[in-house]
């Protein structure tokens, strides 16, 4: 940063002494936004609690818990924004960049709710816009810019390394394509996920439908006349959602438990390690089988729960090992010697430095989870026959093996490609993030 | 007089448990620091020398309470800090800082140096945002870094610069006492001198008290007002004078004579140590140095010598302090030769 | 640490794991699941259930049940497999176990025989075309849905060839059933039985042919794992100073790699071979279903369809015990091979 911008900063602060109305308005808007967040979050939390108390229809619990979690996140964000609003009133410098990030995050969360969320999201954008008004901007932007530039530089370097390795790029492209296809399913499919035309069963790719006015079967049909192409795409939604949600939940649980065990050590550590030992004594698929069997319900939800239960110890182990290694590093001791608290050291120093192997492992596990989930569905733990899921599609098609190989080939290719892509990305990232290879 | 003492330890001990066997039971203890009495006066630099593994680093960290002492007391600025915990300990730590041997490892690789150096301000709620930036910049200018360096990552600096960054961080909270744990051993000689002089300047400017730990005798001598020699977790000699001329403990003399002198006259003379350093798990009975001492007598194997004053605050832990003859002329010659270097 | 201490310590550490495994299966089948299901099926009249509950102690407090469960396990009472004509689980396991072990062993042999040389080849030709091919081959192995791979292999090597009237690999079972109708197992391992007890070499060859496709299919994942491990550990070793020294002494590259590097590079690979046991048994569940292989995996999958809790529970326990044992053995071998590991 040049000395001019410092000058500008100094001027800005002088300015502020004179006329602070913009900042008061900004703080006011911020407080209003946080109040709206409280309102929305509180209503939804109470509402969903009330509905849960009143008893549920089967199947709606997943929907409700999603709302519940979202509104809890909104409540937390609103509380943080309330604090920021107060800090803005006092014209605390740190509050400006924090306000920027948190408001944008809030907008994102509101948008995932859809419908009503959009209105609230627009409200949360207002303080962001105010932040960028020239009079306000010149006060905080220079120092924010200065803080962000080195991070962008690092990011750009990482991107450069990624671009240099074609396999990682290929993996990323495949994954992005699959996610895009899954999201765009309603627009690019020609048939519904469980729609079938019995007269069309076991057709080869490219056959026209026997029913007047129905689209062609691009990749043929399965034994019961389901369109393979469309079902494959619908199934992508299901499979990707399972593997992503399992990995995310397992990473969160595993990181928390592993970090605590590694940092505090002693009895907690010993206990966690023995428990993970037991989990590691079972091969993943077999333990999943036992869990689903015990839960007694064969569905994708139970498969997901079983996979989460099976997968968290991997991350607990990984994070614990990393934390143990980082805990001994001198910079942690240096942080301790300036009086930083345990929580701060764990959050700001240790966890950010353990995140790289975690990213690599979880990327690769997206593939492994998918393989295991598909395997479970294949041996009969999945949803009832007819649902669009890759493993299940192969399981059903297998019965008509001699008549129709396309119904097996395409779903299998989809599984293979997704798993391959996640392995490619994970493998490549490991090489890129390897500290030994990193520039010094 | 006691007002002048900043750090005071009495019978300070730090043992590390050693586990082994089928059940990982404690089968022994490493006596890293084994009963150290030390007074460090305000504004002075106390040098600590010794072979690697003699416990000098452990001593430094224990005094700062980065390690919990096994036994003994530590007093800092007249307050007993042996038992304090949590908030109180964090408050105390503002007044004492440490500079580590490896500056690269002591900086978080994912944080810009501005934020590393500014962390003390944030942690202790002194400043954040641009205020913190200004404070960090002031520190940077003080240690000879510039504004351009603020927003870089540790891996973008040279070894000497990194060490300066660590010094800046140690100075951030305006401490009274700084432990320097071999601060120059990872940089090359030309940078060493710069760093050492910088630290001396800073000492004058901020009225700092240093504890300077090193295995390099000449560096320690250059830096310190008083010098402590450690052997197997104990201080064997502590002298305010010129260690090259006045060494009284046989171990100190052995150390001094082991300093290489590029002069054929001294070839083959540095043969005063026999054997290896004994294991700190089972230190020898009696005087710890006796298995390696060329002057060893009967009493040395039985009784452990106390540190006693042989005049002018010169403390020696040897039964025969002052009686041993290393050869006056030899000592003189060494001193002269070293001074010429 | 002394070698004896190390072995003792590892053995003692395995005990809580074994108990943990048993506790876990107890928790799953008694707390989360319904233990009565282990002894009934859809034909059991509802009036008989209370009697069954009482007979197996499901009315007792939990800790008594836990104790009963453990003592039952030790006495060989692993429940009754309702899907296999109500025979005890242990009996069926003993009956089906050899088939699975035989298949896994063949797969393991495939993996070792192919994986190690491929890994070495890949490492010595680092960043050349052959290395890239090997890496993609290995990566595909790790990402392959094994059930799909089995079906595709079967389609090409059995189905298509058979249609074309060409010689082809058998598509399932352990031997050609029609030709050896009267065959009776002695040890349960067909390769051994056919040669030593039945004395029929053609049956031996027939059995080998039947093993080839499922064996390779099951082994592919392990081949991939071993190739990758071998490659990376070989590369690591080749960077060491003593390899440079060996080269500078003027030894040929062959001698350097096979005499000096291989032995040290093998050490991490041995661990992976042990861990691969888990993936082999997992894979067996899927492979056996497709190749109609009368082993444990196929039995377990059939048990799933008829909600046979005892069978799944028993299968899970067995697999976990095998896995724990394999890991223990590998750990011990590792400790013997690499003394550094003992000081962990």
CSV table of N, CA, C and O in Angstrom, one decimal, chain C residues 33-124:
chain,number,residue,atom,x,y,z
C,33,UNK,N,-31.4,-52.4,17.0
C,33,UNK,CA,-32.2,-53.4,16.4
C,33,UNK,C,-33.1,-54.1,17.4
C,33,UNK,O,-33.1,-53.8,18.5
C,34,UNK,N,-33.8,-55.1,16.8
C,34,UNK,CA,-34.6,-55.9,17.7
C,34,UNK,C,-34.1,-57.3,17.8
C,34,UNK,O,-34.1,-58.1,16.8
C,35,UNK,N,-33.5,-57.7,18.9
C,35,UNK,CA,-32.8,-59.0,19.0
C,35,UNK,C,-33.6,-60.2,18.7
C,35,UNK,O,-33.1,-61.2,18.3
C,36,UNK,N,-34.9,-60.1,19.0
C,36,UNK,CA,-35.8,-61.2,18.8
C,36,UNK,C,-35.8,-61.6,17.3
C,36,UNK,O,-35.9,-62.8,17.0
C,37,UNK,N,-35.6,-60.6,16.5
C,37,UNK,CA,-35.5,-60.9,15.0
C,37,UNK,C,-34.5,-62.0,14.6
C,37,UNK,O,-34.5,-62.6,13.6
C,38,UNK,N,-33.5,-62.2,15.5
C,38,UNK,CA,-32.5,-63.1,15.2
C,38,UNK,C,-33.0,-64.6,15.3
C,38,UNK,O,-32.3,-65.5,14.9
C,39,UNK,N,-34.1,-64.7,16.0
C,39,UNK,CA,-34.6,-66.1,16.2
C,39,UNK,C,-35.9,-66.4,15.6
C,39,UNK,O,-36.5,-67.4,15.8
C,40,UNK,N,-36.5,-65.4,14.9
C,40,UNK,CA,-37.8,-65.6,14.3
C,40,UNK,C,-37.8,-65.3,12.8
C,40,UNK,O,-36.8,-64.6,12.4
C,41,UNK,N,-38.8,-65.7,12.1
C,41,UNK,CA,-39.0,-65.2,10.7
C,41,UNK,C,-40.4,-64.9,10.5
C,41,UNK,O,-41.2,-64.9,11.4
C,42,UNK,N,-40.8,-64.6,9.3
C,42,UNK,CA,-42.2,-64.2,9.0
C,42,UNK,C,-43.2,-65.3,9.4
C,42,UNK,O,-44.4,-65.0,9.6
C,43,UNK,N,-42.7,-66.5,9.4
C,43,UNK,CA,-43.7,-67.6,9.6
C,43,UNK,C,-43.9,-67.9,11.1
C,43,UNK,O,-44.8,-68.7,11.5
C,44,UNK,N,-43.0,-67.3,11.9
C,44,UNK,CA,-43.2,-67.6,13.4
C,44,UNK,C,-44.5,-67.0,13.9
C,44,UNK,O,-44.7,-65.8,13.6
C,45,UNK,N,-45.3,-67.8,14.5
C,45,UNK,CA,-46.6,-67.2,15.1
C,45,UNK,C,-46.3,-66.2,16.2
C,45,UNK,O,-45.4,-66.3,16.9
C,46,UNK,N,-47.1,-65.1,16.2
C,46,UNK,CA,-46.9,-64.0,17.2
C,46,UNK,C,-47.0,-64.6,18.6
C,46,UNK,O,-46.3,-64.1,19.5
C,47,UNK,N,-47.7,-65.6,18.8
C,47,UNK,CA,-47.9,-66.1,20.2
C,47,UNK,C,-46.6,-66.8,20.7
C,47,UNK,O,-46.4,-66.9,21.9
C,48,UNK,N,-45.7,-67.2,19.7
C,48,UNK,CA,-44.5,-67.9,20.1
C,48,UNK,C,-43.4,-66.9,20.6
C,48,UNK,O,-42.5,-67.3,21.2
C,49,UNK,N,-43.6,-65.6,20.2
C,49,UNK,CA,-42.5,-64.6,20.5
C,49,UNK,C,-42.2,-64.5,22.0
C,49,UNK,O,-41.0,-64.5,22.3
C,50,UNK,N,-43.2,-64.3,22.8
C,50,UNK,CA,-42.8,-64.1,24.3
C,50,UNK,C,-42.0,-65.3,24.8
C,50,UNK,O,-41.0,-65.1,25.5
C,51,UNK,N,-42.3,-66.5,24.3
C,51,UNK,CA,-41.5,-67.7,24.8
C,51,UNK,C,-40.1,-67.5,24.3
C,51,UNK,O,-39.1,-67.8,25.0
C,52,UNK,N,-39.9,-67.1,23.0
C,52,UNK,CA,-38.5,-66.9,22.5
C,52,UNK,C,-37.8,-65.9,23.3
C,52,UNK,O,-36.6,-66.0,23.6
C,53,UNK,N,-38.5,-64.8,23.6
C,53,UNK,CA,-37.9,-63.7,24.3
C,53,UNK,C,-37.3,-64.2,25.6
C,53,UNK,O,-36.2,-64.0,26.0
C,54,UNK,N,-38.2,-65.0,26.3
C,54,UNK,CA,-37.8,-65.5,27.6
C,54,UNK,C,-36.6,-66.5,27.4
C,54,UNK,O,-35.6,-66.5,28.2
C,55,UNK,N,-36.7,-67.4,26.4
C,55,UNK,CA,-35.7,-68.4,26.3
C,55,UNK,C,-34.3,-67.8,26.0
C,55,UNK,O,-33.3,-68.4,26.5
C,56,UNK,N,-34.3,-66.7,25.4
C,56,UNK,CA,-32.9,-66.1,25.1
C,56,UNK,C,-32.6,-65.0,26.0
C,56,UNK,O,-31.6,-64.3,25.8
C,57,UNK,N,-33.4,-64.7,27.0
C,57,UNK,CA,-33.0,-63.8,28.1
C,57,UNK,C,-33.2,-62.3,27.7
C,57,UNK,O,-32.6,-61.4,28.2
C,58,UNK,N,-34.1,-62.1,26.7
C,58,UNK,CA,-34.3,-60.7,26.3
C,58,UNK,C,-35.2,-59.9,27.3
C,58,UNK,O,-35.4,-58.7,27.1
C,59,UNK,N,-35.7,-60.6,28.3
C,59,UNK,CA,-36.5,-59.9,29.3
C,59,UNK,C,-35.6,-59.3,30.4
C,59,UNK,O,-36.0,-58.5,31.3
C,60,UNK,N,-34.4,-59.9,30.5
C,60,UNK,CA,-33.4,-59.5,31.5
C,60,UNK,C,-33.0,-58.0,31.4
C,60,UNK,O,-33.1,-57.4,30.3
C,61,UNK,N,-32.4,-57.5,32.5
C,61,UNK,CA,-31.9,-56.1,32.3
C,61,UNK,C,-30.7,-56.1,31.3
C,61,UNK,O,-30.1,-57.2,31.0
C,62,UNK,N,-30.4,-54.9,30.8
C,62,UNK,CA,-29.5,-54.8,29.7
C,62,UNK,C,-28.1,-55.4,30.0
C,62,UNK,O,-27.5,-56.1,29.2
C,63,UNK,N,-27.6,-55.1,31.2
C,63,UNK,CA,-26.2,-55.6,31.5
C,63,UNK,C,-26.2,-57.1,31.5
C,63,UNK,O,-25.2,-57.7,31.1
C,64,UNK,N,-27.3,-57.8,31.9
C,64,UNK,CA,-27.3,-59.2,31.9
C,64,UNK,C,-27.4,-59.7,30.5
C,64,UNK,O,-26.7,-60.6,30.1
C,65,UNK,N,-28.1,-59.0,29.6
C,65,UNK,CA,-28.2,-59.3,28.2
C,65,UNK,C,-26.8,-59.2,27.6
C,65,UNK,O,-26.4,-60.1,26.8
C,66,UNK,N,-26.1,-58.2,27.9
C,66,UNK,CA,-24.8,-58.0,27.4
C,66,UNK,C,-23.9,-59.1,27.7
C,66,UNK,O,-23.2,-59.7,26.9
C,67,UNK,N,-24.0,-59.5,29.0
C,67,UNK,CA,-23.2,-60.6,29.5
C,67,UNK,C,-23.5,-61.9,28.7
C,67,UNK,O,-22.7,-62.6,28.3
C,68,UNK,N,-24.8,-62.1,28.6
C,68,UNK,CA,-25.3,-63.3,27.9
C,68,UNK,C,-24.8,-63.3,26.5
C,68,UNK,O,-24.4,-64.4,25.9
C,69,UNK,N,-24.9,-62.2,25.9
C,69,UNK,CA,-24.5,-62.0,24.5
C,69,UNK,C,-23.0,-62.4,24.3
C,69,UNK,O,-22.6,-63.2,23.5
C,70,UNK,N,-22.2,-61.8,25.2
C,70,UNK,CA,-20.7,-62.1,25.1
C,70,UNK,C,-20.5,-63.6,25.3
C,70,UNK,O,-19.7,-64.2,24.6
C,71,UNK,N,-21.1,-64.1,26.4
C,71,UNK,CA,-20.8,-65.5,26.7
C,71,UNK,C,-21.3,-66.4,25.5
C,71,UNK,O,-20.7,-67.4,25.2
C,72,UNK,N,-22.4,-66.0,25.0
C,72,UNK,CA,-22.9,-66.7,23.8
C,72,UNK,C,-21.9,-66.7,22.7
C,72,UNK,O,-21.7,-67.8,22.0
C,73,UNK,N,-21.4,-65.6,22.4
C,73,UNK,CA,-20.4,-65.5,21.3
C,73,UNK,C,-19.2,-66.4,21.6
C,73,UNK,O,-18.7,-67.1,20.7
C,74,UNK,N,-18.8,-66.4,22.9
C,74,UNK,CA,-17.6,-67.3,23.2
C,74,UNK,C,-17.9,-68.7,23.1
C,74,UNK,O,-17.1,-69.6,22.7
C,75,UNK,N,-19.2,-69.1,23.3
C,75,UNK,CA,-19.6,-70.5,23.3
C,75,UNK,C,-20.0,-70.9,21.9
C,75,UNK,O,-20.4,-72.1,21.7
C,76,UNK,N,-20.0,-70.0,20.9
C,76,UNK,CA,-20.3,-70.4,19.6
C,76,UNK,C,-21.8,-70.2,19.2
C,76,UNK,O,-22.3,-70.6,18.2
C,77,UNK,N,-22.6,-69.5,20.1
C,77,UNK,CA,-24.0,-69.3,19.8
C,77,UNK,C,-24.1,-67.9,19.2
C,77,UNK,O,-24.1,-66.9,19.9
C,78,UNK,N,-24.0,-67.8,17.9
C,78,UNK,CA,-24.1,-66.6,17.2
C,78,UNK,C,-25.5,-66.3,16.6
C,78,UNK,O,-25.6,-65.6,15.7
C,79,UNK,N,-26.5,-67.0,17.1
C,79,UNK,CA,-27.8,-66.8,16.6
C,79,UNK,C,-28.1,-67.9,15.6
C,79,UNK,O,-27.3,-68.7,15.2
C,80,UNK,N,-29.4,-67.8,15.1
C,80,UNK,CA,-29.8,-68.8,14.1
C,80,UNK,C,-30.2,-68.0,12.8
C,80,UNK,O,-30.9,-67.0,12.8
C,81,UNK,N,-29.6,-68.5,11.7
C,81,UNK,CA,-29.9,-67.9,10.4
C,81,UNK,C,-31.2,-68.3,9.9
C,81,UNK,O,-31.4,-69.4,9.5
C,82,UNK,N,-32.2,-67.4,10.0
C,82,UNK,CA,-33.6,-67.7,9.6
C,82,UNK,C,-33.7,-67.9,8.1
C,82,UNK,O,-34.5,-68.6,7.6
C,83,UNK,N,-32.8,-67.3,7.3
C,83,UNK,CA,-32.9,-67.4,5.9
C,83,UNK,C,-32.2,-68.7,5.4
C,83,UNK,O,-32.4,-69.1,4.2
C,84,UNK,N,-31.4,-69.4,6.2
C,84,UNK,CA,-30.8,-70.6,5.8
C,84,UNK,C,-31.3,-71.8,6.6
C,84,UNK,O,-30.6,-72.4,7.3
C,85,UNK,N,-32.6,-72.1,6.4
C,85,UNK,CA,-33.3,-73.2,7.1
C,85,UNK,C,-33.0,-73.3,8.5
C,85,UNK,O,-32.7,-74.4,9.0
C,86,UNK,N,-32.9,-72.2,9.2
C,86,UNK,CA,-32.8,-72.1,10.7
C,86,UNK,C,-31.6,-72.9,11.2
C,86,UNK,O,-31.6,-73.6,12.3
C,87,UNK,N,-30.5,-72.8,10.5
C,87,UNK,CA,-29.3,-73.5,11.0
C,87,UNK,C,-28.4,-72.4,11.8
C,87,UNK,O,-28.5,-71.3,11.5
C,88,UNK,N,-27.6,-72.9,12.7
C,88,UNK,CA,-26.8,-71.9,13.5
C,88,UNK,C,-25.9,-71.2,12.6
C,88,UNK,O,-25.3,-71.8,11.6
C,89,UNK,N,-25.7,-69.9,12.9
C,89,UNK,CA,-24.8,-69.1,12.1
C,89,UNK,C,-23.4,-69.6,12.0
C,89,UNK,O,-22.8,-69.6,10.9
C,90,UNK,N,-22.9,-70.1,13.1
C,90,UNK,CA,-21.5,-70.6,13.2
C,90,UNK,C,-21.3,-71.7,12.2
C,90,UNK,O,-20.3,-71.8,11.5
C,91,UNK,N,-22.3,-72.6,12.1
C,91,UNK,CA,-22.2,-73.8,11.2
C,91,UNK,C,-22.1,-73.3,9.8
C,91,UNK,O,-21.3,-73.8,9.0
C,92,UNK,N,-23.0,-72.4,9.4
C,92,UNK,CA,-23.0,-71.9,8.0
C,92,UNK,C,-21.7,-71.2,7.7
C,92,UNK,O,-21.1,-71.4,6.6
C,93,UNK,N,-21.2,-70.4,8.7
C,93,UNK,CA,-19.9,-69.7,8.4
C,93,UNK,C,-18.8,-70.7,8.1
C,93,UNK,O,-18.1,-70.6,7.2
C,94,UNK,N,-18.7,-71.8,9.0
C,94,UNK,CA,-17.7,-72.8,8.7
C,94,UNK,C,-17.9,-73.4,7.3
C,94,UNK,O,-16.9,-73.7,6.7
C,95,UNK,N,-19.1,-73.6,6.9
C,95,UNK,CA,-19.4,-74.2,5.7
C,95,UNK,C,-19.0,-73.3,4.5
C,95,UNK,O,-18.4,-73.8,3.5
C,96,UNK,N,-19.3,-72.1,4.6
C,96,UNK,CA,-19.1,-71.2,3.5
C,96,UNK,C,-17.7,-70.5,3.5
C,96,UNK,O,-17.4,-69.9,2.5
C,97,UNK,N,-17.1,-70.5,4.6
C,97,UNK,CA,-15.8,-69.7,4.7
C,97,UNK,C,-14.8,-70.1,3.7
C,97,UNK,O,-14.2,-69.2,3.1
C,98,UNK,N,-14.5,-71.4,3.5
C,98,UNK,CA,-13.4,-71.7,2.6
C,98,UNK,C,-13.6,-71.1,1.2
C,98,UNK,O,-12.6,-70.7,0.6
C,99,UNK,N,-14.8,-71.1,0.7
C,99,UNK,CA,-15.0,-70.6,-0.7
C,99,UNK,C,-14.5,-69.1,-0.8
C,99,UNK,O,-13.8,-68.7,-1.7
C,100,UNK,N,-14.9,-68.3,0.3
C,100,UNK,CA,-14.5,-66.9,0.3
C,100,UNK,C,-13.0,-66.8,0.4
C,100,UNK,O,-12.4,-65.9,-0.3
C,101,UNK,N,-12.5,-67.6,1.3
C,101,UNK,CA,-11.0,-67.4,1.5
C,101,UNK,C,-10.3,-67.8,0.2
C,101,UNK,O,-9.3,-67.1,-0.1
C,102,UNK,N,-10.7,-68.9,-0.4
C,102,UNK,CA,-10.0,-69.3,-1.7
C,102,UNK,C,-10.1,-68.1,-2.7
C,102,UNK,O,-9.0,-67.8,-3.3
C,103,UNK,N,-11.2,-67.5,-2.8
C,103,UNK,CA,-11.4,-66.4,-3.8
C,103,UNK,C,-10.5,-65.3,-3.4
C,103,UNK,O,-9.8,-64.7,-4.2
C,104,UNK,N,-10.5,-64.9,-2.1
C,104,UNK,CA,-9.7,-63.8,-1.7
C,104,UNK,C,-8.2,-64.0,-1.8
C,104,UNK,O,-7.5,-63.1,-2.2
C,105,UNK,N,-7.8,-65.3,-1.6
C,105,UNK,CA,-6.4,-65.6,-1.7
C,105,UNK,C,-6.0,-65.4,-3.2
C,105,UNK,O,-4.9,-64.9,-3.5
C,106,UNK,N,-6.8,-66.0,-4.1
C,106,UNK,CA,-6.5,-65.8,-5.5
C,106,UNK,C,-6.4,-64.3,-5.9
C,106,UNK,O,-5.4,-63.9,-6.6
C,107,UNK,N,-7.4,-63.6,-5.4
C,107,UNK,CA,-7.3,-62.1,-5.7
C,107,UNK,C,-6.1,-61.5,-5.1
C,107,UNK,O,-5.4,-60.7,-5.8
C,108,UNK,N,-5.7,-61.9,-3.9
C,108,UNK,CA,-4.5,-61.4,-3.3
C,108,UNK,C,-3.3,-61.7,-4.1
C,108,UNK,O,-2.4,-60.9,-4.3
C,109,UNK,N,-3.2,-63.0,-4.6
C,109,UNK,CA,-2.1,-63.4,-5.4
C,109,UNK,C,-2.0,-62.5,-6.7
C,109,UNK,O,-1.0,-62.0,-7.0
C,110,UNK,N,-3.2,-62.4,-7.3
C,110,UNK,CA,-3.2,-61.4,-8.5
C,110,UNK,C,-2.6,-60.1,-8.1
C,110,UNK,O,-1.8,-59.5,-8.8
C,111,UNK,N,-3.1,-59.6,-7.0
C,111,UNK,CA,-2.7,-58.2,-6.6
C,111,UNK,C,-1.2,-58.1,-6.4
C,111,UNK,O,-0.6,-57.2,-6.8
C,112,UNK,N,-0.7,-59.1,-5.7
C,112,UNK,CA,0.8,-59.0,-5.3
C,112,UNK,C,1.6,-59.2,-6.6
C,112,UNK,O,2.5,-58.5,-6.9
C,113,UNK,N,1.2,-60.2,-7.4
C,113,UNK,CA,2.0,-60.6,-8.6
C,113,UNK,C,2.0,-59.5,-9.6
C,113,UNK,O,3.0,-59.2,-10.2
C,114,UNK,N,0.8,-58.8,-9.7
C,114,UNK,CA,0.7,-57.7,-10.7
C,114,UNK,C,1.1,-56.4,-10.1
C,114,UNK,O,1.8,-55.6,-10.7
C,115,UNK,N,0.6,-56.1,-8.9
C,115,UNK,CA,0.8,-54.8,-8.3
C,115,UNK,C,2.2,-54.4,-8.0
C,115,UNK,O,2.6,-53.2,-8.4
C,116,UNK,N,3.0,-55.3,-7.5
C,116,UNK,CA,4.4,-54.9,-7.1
C,116,UNK,C,5.2,-54.5,-8.4
C,116,UNK,O,5.8,-53.5,-8.4
C,117,UNK,N,5.2,-55.4,-9.4
C,117,UNK,CA,6.0,-55.1,-10.6
C,117,UNK,C,5.5,-53.8,-11.3
C,117,UNK,O,6.3,-53.0,-11.7
C,118,UNK,N,4.2,-53.7,-11.3
C,118,UNK,CA,3.6,-52.5,-12.0
C,118,UNK,C,4.1,-51.2,-11.2
C,118,UNK,O,4.4,-50.2,-11.8
C,119,UNK,N,4.1,-51.3,-9.9
C,119,UNK,CA,4.5,-50.2,-9.1
C,119,UNK,C,5.9,-49.8,-9.4
C,119,UNK,O,6.3,-48.6,-9.5
C,120,UNK,N,6.8,-50.8,-9.4
C,120,UNK,CA,8.2,-50.6,-9.7
C,120,UNK,C,8.4,-50.0,-11.0
C,120,UNK,O,9.1,-49.0,-11.2
C,121,UNK,N,7.7,-50.6,-12.0
C,121,UNK,CA,7.8,-50.1,-13.4
C,121,UNK,C,7.4,-48.6,-13.4
C,121,UNK,O,8.1,-47.8,-14.1
C,122,UNK,N,6.3,-48.3,-12.7
C,122,UNK,CA,5.9,-46.9,-12.7
C,122,UNK,C,6.9,-46.0,-12.1
C,122,UNK,O,7.1,-44.9,-12.6
C,123,UNK,N,7.5,-46.4,-11.0
C,123,UNK,CA,8.4,-45.6,-10.3
C,123,UNK,C,9.7,-45.4,-11.1
C,123,UNK,O,10.3,-44.3,-11.1
C,124,UNK,N,10.2,-46.4,-11.7
C,124,UNK,CA,11.4,-46.3,-12.5
C,124,UNK,C,11.3,-45.5,-13.8
C,124,UNK,O,12.2,-45.1,-14.3
